[in-house]
mmCIF file of C-alpha atoms and ligand atoms in Angstrom:
data_model
loop_
_atom_site.group_PDB
_atom_site.id
_atom_site.type_symbol
_atom_site.label_atom_id
_atom_site.label_comp_id
_atom_site.label_asym_id
_atom_site.label_seq_id
_atom_site.Cartn_x
_atom_site.Cartn_y
_atom_site.Cartn_z
ATOM 1 C CA MET N 728 40.548 -15.075 -4.774
ATOM 2 C CA LYS N 729 40.265 -13.828 -1.612
ATOM 3 C CA THR N 730 37.873 -11.284 -0.887
ATOM 4 C CA SER N 731 39.505 -7.776 0.155
ATOM 5 C CA THR N 732 37.707 -6.439 3.717
ATOM 6 C CA SER N 733 36.240 -3.199 3.046
ATOM 7 C CA LYS N 734 38.875 -0.708 3.990
ATOM 8 C CA LEU N 735 35.701 0.575 6.111
ATOM 9 C CA SER N 736 35.896 -1.842 8.658
ATOM 10 C CA SER N 737 40.003 -1.941 8.533
ATOM 11 C CA LEU N 738 39.962 1.612 10.003
ATOM 12 C CA GLN N 739 42.291 0.989 12.855
ATOM 13 C CA PRO N 740 40.896 1.979 16.515
ATOM 14 C CA GLU N 741 44.338 4.093 16.583
ATOM 15 C CA GLN N 742 43.274 5.779 14.155
ATOM 16 C CA LEU N 743 39.813 6.501 15.469
ATOM 17 C CA ALA N 744 41.128 8.298 18.189
ATOM 18 C CA THR N 745 43.273 10.515 16.485
ATOM 19 C CA TRP N 746 40.943 11.518 14.834
ATOM 20 C CA ALA N 747 37.318 12.115 16.857
ATOM 21 C CA THR N 748 40.122 13.803 19.759
ATOM 22 C CA GLU N 749 41.392 16.441 16.513
ATOM 23 C CA ALA N 750 37.303 16.777 16.186
ATOM 24 C CA ILE N 751 36.581 17.244 19.742
ATOM 25 C CA ASN N 752 39.186 20.296 19.162
ATOM 26 C CA ARG N 753 37.904 21.482 15.546
ATOM 27 C CA SER N 754 34.512 21.471 16.835
ATOM 28 C CA LYS N 755 34.857 24.613 19.800
ATOM 29 C CA SER N 756 34.651 27.024 16.778
ATOM 30 C CA GLY N 757 31.013 25.421 16.068
ATOM 31 C CA GLN N 758 28.078 27.022 18.670
ATOM 32 C CA ILE N 759 24.785 25.729 20.425
ATOM 33 C CA PRO N 760 21.771 25.804 19.692
ATOM 34 C CA THR N 761 19.389 27.920 22.096
ATOM 35 C CA TYR N 762 15.991 27.388 20.954
ATOM 36 C CA ILE N 763 15.151 24.184 22.968
ATOM 37 C CA PRO N 764 15.980 25.125 26.526
ATOM 38 C CA LEU N 765 17.595 21.337 27.061
ATOM 39 C CA LEU N 766 19.665 20.968 24.410
ATOM 40 C CA ALA N 767 21.466 24.467 24.837
ATOM 41 C CA GLY N 768 22.771 23.039 27.867
ATOM 42 C CA ALA N 769 24.094 20.597 25.862
ATOM 43 C CA ASP N 770 28.377 19.313 27.114
ATOM 44 C CA ARG N 771 30.275 20.866 23.937
ATOM 45 C CA GLN N 772 32.973 18.415 24.996
ATOM 46 C CA CYS N 773 31.244 15.619 24.755
ATOM 47 C CA PHE N 774 31.885 13.185 21.752
ATOM 48 C CA ALA N 775 30.152 9.624 20.702
ATOM 49 C CA VAL N 776 31.289 8.103 17.314
ATOM 50 C CA GLN N 777 30.628 4.636 15.446
ATOM 51 C CA ILE N 778 31.384 2.641 13.037
ATOM 52 C CA ARG N 779 29.457 -0.523 11.898
ATOM 53 C CA ALA N 780 30.692 -1.833 8.747
ATOM 54 C CA ILE N 781 28.644 -4.758 6.051
ATOM 55 C CA ASP N 782 31.133 -7.490 7.416
ATOM 56 C CA GLY N 783 30.277 -7.430 11.344
ATOM 57 C CA GLN N 784 32.884 -5.574 12.395
ATOM 58 C CA ILE N 785 32.041 -2.500 14.640
ATOM 59 C CA LEU N 786 33.910 0.888 16.161
ATOM 60 C CA SER N 787 33.233 2.901 19.080
ATOM 61 C CA TRP N 788 34.766 6.239 21.215
ATOM 62 C CA GLY N 789 33.926 8.320 23.424
ATOM 63 C CA SER N 790 30.442 8.886 25.016
ATOM 64 C CA VAL N 791 28.733 6.095 24.062
ATOM 65 C CA ASP N 792 25.325 5.652 26.622
ATOM 66 C CA LYS N 793 25.375 8.531 26.137
ATOM 67 C CA THR N 794 21.629 9.462 24.182
ATOM 68 C CA PHE N 795 20.722 12.040 22.410
ATOM 69 C CA PRO N 796 16.968 13.027 20.383
ATOM 70 C CA LEU N 797 18.003 12.594 16.768
ATOM 71 C CA MET N 798 15.816 15.774 16.308
ATOM 72 C CA SER N 799 16.447 16.087 12.215
ATOM 73 C CA VAL N 800 18.400 12.888 11.556
ATOM 74 C CA VAL N 801 14.614 11.199 11.922
ATOM 75 C CA LYS N 802 14.033 12.556 8.758
ATOM 76 C CA PRO N 803 15.078 10.032 6.562
ATOM 77 C CA PHE N 804 13.741 7.404 8.377
ATOM 78 C CA VAL N 805 10.289 8.934 8.164
ATOM 79 C CA LEU N 806 10.721 9.707 4.728
ATOM 80 C CA LEU N 807 11.952 5.229 3.966
ATOM 81 C CA TYR N 808 9.184 4.481 6.656
ATOM 82 C CA LEU N 809 5.929 6.664 4.592
ATOM 83 C CA LEU N 810 7.226 5.545 1.302
ATOM 84 C CA CYS N 811 7.061 1.410 2.411
ATOM 85 C CA GLU N 812 4.062 1.974 3.982
ATOM 86 C CA LEU N 813 1.991 4.111 1.592
ATOM 87 C CA GLY N 814 4.405 4.052 -1.682
ATOM 88 C CA GLU N 815 6.026 6.751 -3.485
ATOM 89 C CA LYS N 816 3.492 8.401 -5.251
ATOM 90 C CA ALA N 817 1.598 9.870 -1.562
ATOM 91 C CA VAL N 818 5.325 10.986 -0.402
ATOM 92 C CA PHE N 819 5.978 13.153 -3.563
ATOM 93 C CA ASP N 820 3.079 14.212 -4.465
ATOM 94 C CA CYS N 821 3.175 16.469 -0.575
ATOM 95 C CA VAL N 822 6.486 17.070 -1.325
ATOM 96 C CA GLY N 823 9.372 17.300 -3.384
ATOM 97 C CA CYS N 824 12.653 16.119 -4.209
ATOM 98 C CA ASP N 825 14.854 18.254 -5.278
ATOM 99 C CA PRO N 826 17.493 20.002 -3.438
ATOM 100 C CA SER N 827 17.253 24.201 -1.409
ATOM 101 C CA GLU N 828 19.150 27.138 -0.816
ATOM 102 C CA MET N 829 18.371 28.473 2.141
ATOM 103 C CA ALA N 830 17.986 26.822 5.235
ATOM 104 C CA PHE N 831 16.167 24.624 6.777
ATOM 105 C CA ASN N 832 13.213 25.852 8.592
ATOM 106 C CA SER N 833 13.197 29.008 5.463
ATOM 107 C CA LEU N 834 10.205 30.437 5.326
ATOM 108 C CA THR N 835 10.283 32.132 2.040
ATOM 109 C CA GLN N 836 11.832 28.738 0.223
ATOM 110 C CA LEU N 837 8.293 27.198 0.902
ATOM 111 C CA GLU N 838 6.821 30.228 -0.655
ATOM 112 C CA ILE N 839 9.332 30.153 -3.423
ATOM 113 C CA ASP N 840 7.767 26.508 -3.292
ATOM 114 C CA LYS N 841 4.742 28.073 -3.425
ATOM 115 C CA GLY N 842 4.136 25.570 -0.344
ATOM 116 C CA LYS N 843 5.648 22.592 -1.619
ATOM 117 C CA PRO N 844 7.490 21.540 0.554
ATOM 118 C CA ARG N 845 11.260 20.973 -1.539
ATOM 119 C CA ASN N 846 12.696 18.571 -0.186
ATOM 120 C CA PRO N 847 11.951 16.235 2.843
ATOM 121 C CA MET N 848 14.754 16.603 4.706
ATOM 122 C CA ILE N 849 13.408 20.122 5.771
ATOM 123 C CA ASN N 850 11.240 21.350 8.706
ATOM 124 C CA SER N 851 8.290 22.035 5.710
ATOM 125 C CA GLY N 852 9.260 19.221 4.685
ATOM 126 C CA ALA N 853 9.291 17.048 7.844
ATOM 127 C CA ILE N 854 5.904 18.291 8.787
ATOM 128 C CA ALA N 855 4.368 17.313 6.803
ATOM 129 C CA LEU N 856 5.457 14.148 6.362
ATOM 130 C CA ALA N 857 4.377 13.247 9.654
ATOM 131 C CA SER N 858 1.245 14.510 9.081
ATOM 132 C CA LEU N 859 1.643 11.178 6.803
ATOM 133 C CA ILE N 860 2.137 8.631 9.533
ATOM 134 C CA PRO N 861 -0.946 6.345 9.934
ATOM 135 C CA GLY N 862 -1.931 7.011 13.359
ATOM 136 C CA LYS N 863 -5.002 8.360 15.584
ATOM 137 C CA ASN N 864 -2.418 10.723 17.081
ATOM 138 C CA ALA N 865 1.035 12.439 16.876
ATOM 139 C CA VAL N 866 1.630 9.326 20.392
ATOM 140 C CA GLU N 867 0.081 6.429 18.179
ATOM 141 C CA ARG N 868 1.576 8.301 15.263
ATOM 142 C CA CYS N 869 4.627 8.174 16.698
ATOM 143 C CA GLN N 870 4.728 4.815 18.438
ATOM 144 C CA ASN N 871 4.249 3.346 14.896
ATOM 145 C CA LEU N 872 6.847 5.005 13.906
ATOM 146 C CA GLY N 873 9.777 4.357 16.648
ATOM 147 C CA ASN N 874 8.220 0.188 17.287
ATOM 148 C CA TRP N 875 8.299 0.045 13.224
ATOM 149 C CA LEU N 876 12.722 1.914 13.193
ATOM 150 C CA ASN N 877 13.618 -0.584 16.020
ATOM 151 C CA GLN N 878 12.549 -3.510 14.586
ATOM 152 C CA GLN N 879 14.745 -3.073 11.082
ATOM 153 C CA ALA N 880 17.303 -1.466 12.962
ATOM 154 C CA ASN N 881 17.206 -4.173 16.604
ATOM 155 C CA SER N 882 18.168 -0.874 18.290
ATOM 156 C CA GLN N 883 16.590 0.973 21.012
ATOM 157 C CA LEU N 884 14.996 4.628 20.104
ATOM 158 C CA PHE N 885 12.477 5.987 22.750
ATOM 159 C CA VAL N 886 10.672 9.122 22.844
ATOM 160 C CA ASP N 887 12.589 11.154 25.766
ATOM 161 C CA GLU N 888 9.696 13.156 26.986
ATOM 162 C CA LEU N 889 11.670 15.763 29.220
ATOM 163 C CA MET N 890 13.437 16.754 26.237
ATOM 164 C CA LEU N 891 9.461 16.758 24.549
ATOM 165 C CA ASP N 892 8.864 19.245 26.986
ATOM 166 C CA SER N 893 11.461 21.567 26.746
ATOM 167 C CA VAL N 894 10.460 21.717 22.469
ATOM 168 C CA ASN N 895 6.912 22.482 23.646
ATOM 169 C CA ALA N 896 7.948 24.229 26.771
ATOM 170 C CA MET N 897 9.294 27.614 23.860
ATOM 171 C CA PRO N 898 6.974 26.556 20.965
ATOM 172 C CA ASN N 899 8.261 27.676 17.146
ATOM 173 C CA GLN N 900 7.389 30.114 15.660
ATOM 174 C CA LYS N 901 9.101 28.962 12.841
ATOM 175 C CA ASN N 902 8.304 25.805 12.286
ATOM 176 C CA TRP N 903 4.186 26.877 12.579
ATOM 177 C CA ASP N 904 5.080 29.766 10.692
ATOM 178 C CA LEU N 905 4.970 26.641 7.623
ATOM 179 C CA ALA N 906 3.032 24.693 9.166
ATOM 180 C CA LEU N 907 0.318 27.277 8.518
ATOM 181 C CA ALA N 908 1.641 27.503 4.754
ATOM 182 C CA MET N 909 1.462 24.811 3.994
ATOM 183 C CA VAL N 910 -2.587 25.233 4.798
ATOM 184 C CA GLU N 911 -2.873 27.908 3.489
ATOM 185 C CA TRP N 912 -1.384 25.806 0.143
ATOM 186 C CA GLY N 913 -3.631 23.536 0.431
ATOM 187 C CA TYR N 914 -0.886 21.142 1.456
ATOM 188 C CA LEU N 915 -1.419 19.829 5.560
ATOM 189 C CA GLU N 916 -4.878 19.790 5.684
ATOM 190 C CA ASN N 917 -3.872 20.152 9.985
ATOM 191 C CA SER N 918 -0.977 21.619 11.084
ATOM 192 C CA GLU N 919 -1.219 21.362 14.992
ATOM 193 C CA ILE N 920 -1.442 17.158 14.500
ATOM 194 C CA ALA N 921 0.941 17.742 11.837
ATOM 195 C CA LEU N 922 3.367 19.582 13.934
ATOM 196 C CA GLU N 923 2.650 17.445 17.341
ATOM 197 C CA THR N 924 4.006 14.395 15.987
ATOM 198 C CA TYR N 925 7.346 16.266 14.210
ATOM 199 C CA ASN N 926 7.826 17.330 17.885
ATOM 200 C CA ARG N 927 7.484 14.781 18.590
ATOM 201 C CA VAL N 928 8.869 12.126 16.845
ATOM 202 C CA CYS N 929 12.138 14.797 16.311
ATOM 203 C CA CYS N 930 12.143 13.549 19.627
ATOM 204 C CA LEU N 931 12.983 9.885 19.596
ATOM 205 C CA SER N 932 15.847 9.188 21.112
ATOM 206 C CA GLY N 933 19.051 6.787 21.028
ATOM 207 C CA ASN N 934 22.860 6.667 21.997
ATOM 208 C CA VAL N 935 26.011 6.027 18.865
ATOM 209 C CA GLU N 936 24.145 2.834 18.534
ATOM 210 C CA ASP N 937 20.910 2.959 18.002
ATOM 211 C CA LEU N 938 21.705 5.613 15.494
ATOM 212 C CA ALA N 939 25.089 3.266 13.426
ATOM 213 C CA LYS N 940 22.157 0.452 13.155
ATOM 214 C CA LEU N 941 19.610 3.435 12.017
ATOM 215 C CA GLY N 942 22.582 3.928 9.157
ATOM 216 C CA MET N 943 22.545 -0.435 8.350
ATOM 217 C CA VAL N 944 19.371 -0.310 7.778
ATOM 218 C CA LEU N 945 19.991 1.907 4.699
ATOM 219 C CA VAL N 946 23.560 -0.240 4.524
ATOM 220 C CA ASN N 947 21.650 -3.749 4.902
ATOM 221 C CA SER N 948 18.120 -3.276 2.512
ATOM 222 C CA GLY N 949 16.952 -6.147 1.356
ATOM 223 C CA GLU N 950 14.823 -6.726 -1.610
ATOM 224 C CA ALA N 951 11.403 -6.096 0.281
ATOM 225 C CA ILE N 952 12.821 -2.066 0.676
ATOM 226 C CA GLY N 953 16.274 -2.148 -0.985
ATOM 227 C CA GLU N 954 14.371 0.030 -4.197
ATOM 228 C CA ASN N 955 12.667 2.537 -1.126
ATOM 229 C CA CYS N 956 16.657 3.106 1.083
ATOM 230 C CA ARG N 957 18.617 3.920 -2.635
ATOM 231 C CA THR N 958 15.767 6.976 -2.681
ATOM 232 C CA VAL N 959 16.495 8.255 1.023
ATOM 233 C CA LYS N 960 20.558 7.488 0.287
ATOM 234 C CA ALA N 961 19.312 9.464 -2.883
ATOM 235 C CA LEU N 962 17.634 12.416 -0.787
ATOM 236 C CA MET N 963 20.557 12.540 1.714
ATOM 237 C CA ALA N 964 23.147 12.434 -0.543
ATOM 238 C CA THR N 965 21.938 16.215 -2.024
ATOM 239 C CA CYS N 966 19.346 17.576 0.954
ATOM 240 C CA GLY N 967 20.317 15.973 3.834
ATOM 241 C CA LEU N 968 22.590 18.991 5.379
ATOM 242 C CA TYR N 969 20.565 20.889 3.296
ATOM 243 C CA GLU N 970 21.926 24.046 2.572
ATOM 244 C CA ALA N 971 25.647 23.523 2.403
ATOM 245 C CA SER N 972 24.925 19.688 0.950
ATOM 246 C CA GLY N 973 26.249 20.915 -2.560
ATOM 247 C CA ARG N 974 29.633 21.675 -0.676
ATOM 248 C CA PHE N 975 29.740 18.842 0.917
ATOM 249 C CA ALA N 976 29.285 16.081 -1.212
ATOM 250 C CA VAL N 977 32.306 17.405 -3.537
ATOM 251 C CA ARG N 978 34.194 17.233 -0.555
ATOM 252 C CA VAL N 979 33.277 14.168 1.160
ATOM 253 C CA GLY N 980 30.705 12.263 -0.970
ATOM 254 C CA LEU N 981 28.508 10.201 1.274
ATOM 255 C CA PRO N 982 24.602 10.098 1.809
ATOM 256 C CA ALA N 983 24.536 12.047 5.034
ATOM 257 C CA LYS N 984 21.914 13.266 7.626
ATOM 258 C CA SER N 985 22.069 16.377 10.711
ATOM 259 C CA GLY N 986 20.149 16.932 13.072
ATOM 260 C CA VAL N 987 20.522 20.111 15.463
ATOM 261 C CA SER N 988 21.297 18.210 18.385
ATOM 262 C CA GLY N 989 24.739 17.533 16.844
ATOM 263 C CA ALA N 990 23.789 14.001 15.852
ATOM 264 C CA LEU N 991 24.938 13.271 12.196
ATOM 265 C CA LEU N 992 24.856 10.417 10.486
ATOM 266 C CA SER N 993 26.266 8.566 7.345
ATOM 267 C CA VAL N 994 26.318 5.473 4.888
ATOM 268 C CA ILE N 995 29.039 4.675 2.849
ATOM 269 C CA PRO N 996 26.728 2.460 0.420
ATOM 270 C CA GLY N 997 27.550 -0.904 0.213
ATOM 271 C CA GLU N 998 30.036 -1.001 3.452
ATOM 272 C CA GLY N 999 27.955 0.484 6.469
ATOM 273 C CA ALA N 1000 26.487 3.097 8.840
ATOM 274 C CA ILE N 1001 29.582 5.334 10.577
ATOM 275 C CA ALA N 1002 27.239 7.248 13.108
ATOM 276 C CA SER N 1003 28.234 10.864 15.899
ATOM 277 C CA TYR N 1004 26.794 12.471 18.080
ATOM 278 C CA SER N 1005 28.281 16.159 19.482
ATOM 279 C CA PRO N 1006 26.490 19.351 19.844
ATOM 280 C CA PRO N 1007 28.782 21.867 18.329
ATOM 281 C CA LEU N 1008 27.302 23.370 15.351
ATOM 282 C CA ASP N 1009 28.768 25.496 12.491
ATOM 283 C CA LYS N 1010 26.394 28.581 10.900
ATOM 284 C CA GLU N 1011 24.057 25.869 8.779
ATOM 285 C CA GLY N 1012 23.669 24.165 11.896
ATOM 286 C CA ASN N 1013 26.118 20.515 10.999
ATOM 287 C CA SER N 1014 27.630 19.632 13.309
ATOM 288 C CA VAL N 1015 31.324 20.686 13.317
ATOM 289 C CA GLY N 1016 33.169 17.953 15.008
ATOM 290 C CA GLY N 1017 30.391 14.600 13.120
ATOM 291 C CA LEU N 1018 31.888 17.172 9.338
ATOM 292 C CA PHE N 1019 35.312 16.466 10.225
ATOM 293 C CA LEU N 1020 35.403 13.090 11.371
ATOM 294 C CA LEU N 1021 33.558 12.731 8.316
ATOM 295 C CA GLU N 1022 35.849 14.068 6.064
ATOM 296 C CA GLN N 1023 38.040 12.393 6.740
ATOM 297 C CA ILE N 1024 36.709 8.553 6.848
ATOM 298 C CA ALA N 1025 36.252 9.346 3.115
ATOM 299 C CA ARG N 1026 39.657 10.566 2.505
ATOM 300 C CA VAL N 1027 40.595 6.562 3.241
ATOM 301 C CA CYS N 1028 37.661 4.955 2.457
HETATM 302 N N1 LIG F 2380 12.906 19.765 16.156
HETATM 303 C C1 LIG F 2380 14.043 20.433 15.565
HETATM 304 C C2 LIG F 2380 13.886 21.959 14.734
HETATM 305 O O1 LIG F 2380 12.422 21.944 14.264
HETATM 306 C C3 LIG F 2380 14.778 19.292 14.453
HETATM 307 C C4 LIG F 2380 15.581 20.855 13.071
HETATM 308 C C5 LIG F 2380 17.065 20.029 12.869
HETATM 309 O O2 LIG F 2380 17.071 19.136 13.688
HETATM 310 N N2 LIG F 2380 17.743 21.523 12.053
HETATM 311 O O3 LIG F 2380 13.551 22.176 14.733
#
């Protein structure tokens, strides 16, 4: 009996090009974030996508060599790394696993939750988890995470030092407030090293190929990390797009994670990964063009 090829791997380049062109058009309604100076200068029109299917098919379109910081797209991978290194108990003693109702950097949400981050996909959760990454300082911690990810994914992530300088040039008061509140509630020991590590891992950068390869780690996971990948995909599905996660689940139904750079990663379990980059964001901080594209793919796959 002939096994049918996956729908993802039978997507046609012309189809992808049509969707991507429309995605660029739709992205005009989005905003470029201004709180990180170097991100504020991003090219609104830039668009890149790579789709990798489990059978080896790769489909790309747009500025595929353009590198960008992962920003919050790194969060599921911080979680995966720590689940593999430290185990579930250490991770979920530190962060919850429920969807949030407020913005990704909301102090009110953290206060309602008595200082325990609601989940690993919002800033408080990722800052708390950054403090658990092994290593004697932020540089070493980020190196440990980056090396592990590049090994797992065969990717070439690097720290964009200029982006990091830009992040540090305008200290993010909201993230500081989150870190200090977690120290007060006893969920964080050292706010400085946690934030320094968090800012650094957010500046791990690559192109859409690197991002799609990271996604394939979650799809192709062998027995050793399979259970942890399942946990990560579940949290991406329920929390990956912040307070828009529930709405997105109804419309698209795929685990996804966005970043303020305009990066967006989604996986179709058992089929493949879709990575895109398009800077304009909607009011929740998710890439307008990237979400549009995912919606189109989900309709046919
Ligand atoms: N480094 C960014 C911040 O803390 C990441 C947030 C994001 O991508 N949503 O604001």
